[in-house]
C-alpha positions as a Markdown table, in Angstrom:
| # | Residue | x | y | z |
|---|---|---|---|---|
| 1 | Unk | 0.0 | 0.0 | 0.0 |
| 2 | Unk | 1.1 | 3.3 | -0.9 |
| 3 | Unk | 1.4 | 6.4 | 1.4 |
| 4 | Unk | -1.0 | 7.7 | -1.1 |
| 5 | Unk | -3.5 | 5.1 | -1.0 |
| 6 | Unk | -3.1 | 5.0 | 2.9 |
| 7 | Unk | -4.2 | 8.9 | 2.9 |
| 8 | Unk | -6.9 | 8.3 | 0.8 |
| 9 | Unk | -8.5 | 5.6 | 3.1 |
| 10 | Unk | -8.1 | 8.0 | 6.4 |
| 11 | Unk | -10.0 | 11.1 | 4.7 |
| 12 | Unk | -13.9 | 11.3 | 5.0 |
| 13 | Unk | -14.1 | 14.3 | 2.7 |
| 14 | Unk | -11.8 | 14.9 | -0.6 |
| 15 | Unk | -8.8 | 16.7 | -0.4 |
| 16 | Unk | -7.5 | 19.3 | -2.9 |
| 17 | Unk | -3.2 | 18.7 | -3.5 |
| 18 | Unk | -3.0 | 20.0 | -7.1 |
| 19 | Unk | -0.9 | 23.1 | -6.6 |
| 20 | Unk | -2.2 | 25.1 | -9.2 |
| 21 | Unk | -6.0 | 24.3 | -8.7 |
| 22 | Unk | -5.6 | 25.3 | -5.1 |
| 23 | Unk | -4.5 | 28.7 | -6.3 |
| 24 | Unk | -7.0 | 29.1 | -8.7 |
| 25 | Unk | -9.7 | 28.6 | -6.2 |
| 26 | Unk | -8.1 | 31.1 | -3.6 |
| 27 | Unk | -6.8 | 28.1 | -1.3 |
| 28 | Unk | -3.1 | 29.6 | -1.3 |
| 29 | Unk | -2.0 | 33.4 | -0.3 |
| 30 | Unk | 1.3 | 33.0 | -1.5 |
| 31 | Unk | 4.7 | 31.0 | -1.8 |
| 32 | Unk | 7.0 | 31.0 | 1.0 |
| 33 | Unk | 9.2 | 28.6 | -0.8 |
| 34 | Unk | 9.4 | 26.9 | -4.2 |
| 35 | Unk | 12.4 | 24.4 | -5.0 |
| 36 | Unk | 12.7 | 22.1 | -8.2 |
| 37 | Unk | 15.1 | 19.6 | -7.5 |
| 38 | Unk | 16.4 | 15.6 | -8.4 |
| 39 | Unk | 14.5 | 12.9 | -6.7 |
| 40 | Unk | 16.1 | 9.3 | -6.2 |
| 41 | Unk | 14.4 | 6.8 | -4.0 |
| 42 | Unk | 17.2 | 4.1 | -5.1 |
| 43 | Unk | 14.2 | 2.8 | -7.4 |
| 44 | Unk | 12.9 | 6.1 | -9.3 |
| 45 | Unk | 14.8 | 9.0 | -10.3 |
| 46 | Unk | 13.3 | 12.3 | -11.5 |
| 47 | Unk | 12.8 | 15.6 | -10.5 |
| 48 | Unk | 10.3 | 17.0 | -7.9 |
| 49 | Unk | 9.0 | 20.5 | -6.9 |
| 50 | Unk | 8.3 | 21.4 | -3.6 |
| 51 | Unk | 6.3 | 24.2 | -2.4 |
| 52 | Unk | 5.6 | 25.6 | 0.5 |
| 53 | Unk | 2.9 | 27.7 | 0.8 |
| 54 | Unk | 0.5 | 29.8 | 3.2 |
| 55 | Unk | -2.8 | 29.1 | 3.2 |
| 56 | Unk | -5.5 | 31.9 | 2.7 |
| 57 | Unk | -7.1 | 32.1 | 6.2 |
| 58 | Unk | -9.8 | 34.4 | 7.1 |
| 59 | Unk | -9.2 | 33.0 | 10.9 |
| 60 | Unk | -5.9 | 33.8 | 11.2 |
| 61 | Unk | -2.4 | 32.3 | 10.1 |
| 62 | Unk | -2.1 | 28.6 | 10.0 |
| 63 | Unk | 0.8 | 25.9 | 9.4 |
| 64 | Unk | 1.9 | 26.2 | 5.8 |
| 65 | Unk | 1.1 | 23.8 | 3.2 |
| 66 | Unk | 4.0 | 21.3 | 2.0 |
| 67 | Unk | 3.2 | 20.1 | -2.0 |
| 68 | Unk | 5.2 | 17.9 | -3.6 |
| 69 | Unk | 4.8 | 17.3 | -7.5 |
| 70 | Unk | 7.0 | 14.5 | -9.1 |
| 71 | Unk | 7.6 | 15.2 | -12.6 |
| 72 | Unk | 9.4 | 12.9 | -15.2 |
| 73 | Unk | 12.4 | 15.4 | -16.2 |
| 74 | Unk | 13.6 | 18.9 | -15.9 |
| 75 | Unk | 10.9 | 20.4 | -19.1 |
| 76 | Unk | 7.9 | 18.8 | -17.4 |
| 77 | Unk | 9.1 | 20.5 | -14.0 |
| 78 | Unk | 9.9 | 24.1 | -15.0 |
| 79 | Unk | 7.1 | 24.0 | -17.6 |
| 80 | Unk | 4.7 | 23.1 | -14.0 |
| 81 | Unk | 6.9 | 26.1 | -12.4 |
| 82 | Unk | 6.1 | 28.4 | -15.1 |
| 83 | Unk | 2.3 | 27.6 | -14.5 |
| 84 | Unk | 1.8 | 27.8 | -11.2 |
| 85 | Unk | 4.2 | 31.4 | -11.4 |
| 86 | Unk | 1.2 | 32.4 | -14.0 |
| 87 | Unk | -1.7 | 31.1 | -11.4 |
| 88 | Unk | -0.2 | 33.2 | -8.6 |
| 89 | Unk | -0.1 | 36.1 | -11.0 |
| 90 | Unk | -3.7 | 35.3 | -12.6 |
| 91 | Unk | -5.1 | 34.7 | -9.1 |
| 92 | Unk | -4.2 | 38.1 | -8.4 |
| 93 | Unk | -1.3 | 36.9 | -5.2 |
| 94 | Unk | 2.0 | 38.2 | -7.7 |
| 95 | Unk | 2.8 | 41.1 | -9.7 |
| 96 | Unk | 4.3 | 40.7 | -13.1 |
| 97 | Unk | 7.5 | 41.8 | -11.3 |
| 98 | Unk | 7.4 | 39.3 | -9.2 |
| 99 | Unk | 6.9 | 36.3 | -11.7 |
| 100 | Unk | 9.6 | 38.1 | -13.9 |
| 101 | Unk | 12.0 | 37.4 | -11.0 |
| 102 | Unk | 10.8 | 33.3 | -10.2 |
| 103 | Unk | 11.2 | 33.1 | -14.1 |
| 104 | Unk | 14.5 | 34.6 | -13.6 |
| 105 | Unk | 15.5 | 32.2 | -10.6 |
| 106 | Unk | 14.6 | 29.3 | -12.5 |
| 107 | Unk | 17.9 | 29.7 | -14.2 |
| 108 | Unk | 21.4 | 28.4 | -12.9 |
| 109 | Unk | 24.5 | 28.8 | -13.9 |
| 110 | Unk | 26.4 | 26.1 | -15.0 |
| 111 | Unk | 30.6 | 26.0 | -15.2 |
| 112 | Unk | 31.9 | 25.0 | -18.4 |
| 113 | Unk | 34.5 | 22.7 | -17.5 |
């Protein structure tokens, strides 16, 4: 049984984890963090995104929300990037500035050796 499957079976009521759905529908105030990165379990390799974000509360703060998205290579991850960098933006939580900059971070320099 997967930890997914295990989840599943403990909630009574559905839970959103699509990142970019959850922004759309006003779930998420904003990004604390966002990291694309490898993934190797010793089985699987790939890359993965992790985002941390707060959660729009009208009661106050709360914990932030961990999402992690496994993707099947470095296009499939930055092309999810991009889009949730243009749900922040269309959900009204980023300037244009703002995504300009993520865009910009998405970039790394690498040493030609």
């Amino acid at each position: 049984m997967t930890a997914i499957q295990l989840f599943q079976q403990r909630q009574s009521e559905p839970v959103c984890t699509d990142l970019i759905q959850m922004i759309r529908d006003g779930m998420i105030r904003r990004l604390k963090r966002f990291v694309v990165e490898p993934y190797d379990d010793g089985i699987t390799w790939g890359i993965q995104t992790v985002a941390i974000a707060t959660p729009d509360a009208d009661d106050g703060d709360q914990f932030p929300v961990v999402i992690v998205d496994l993707h099947e290579d470095d296009q499939a991850a930055m092309s999810f990037a991009l889009s949730v960098f243009d749900a922040l933006k269309n959900a009204g939580r980023a300037s244009g500035e703002d995504v300009c900059q993520w865009r910009r971070s998405l970039f790394t320099l690498v040493p030609n050796y």
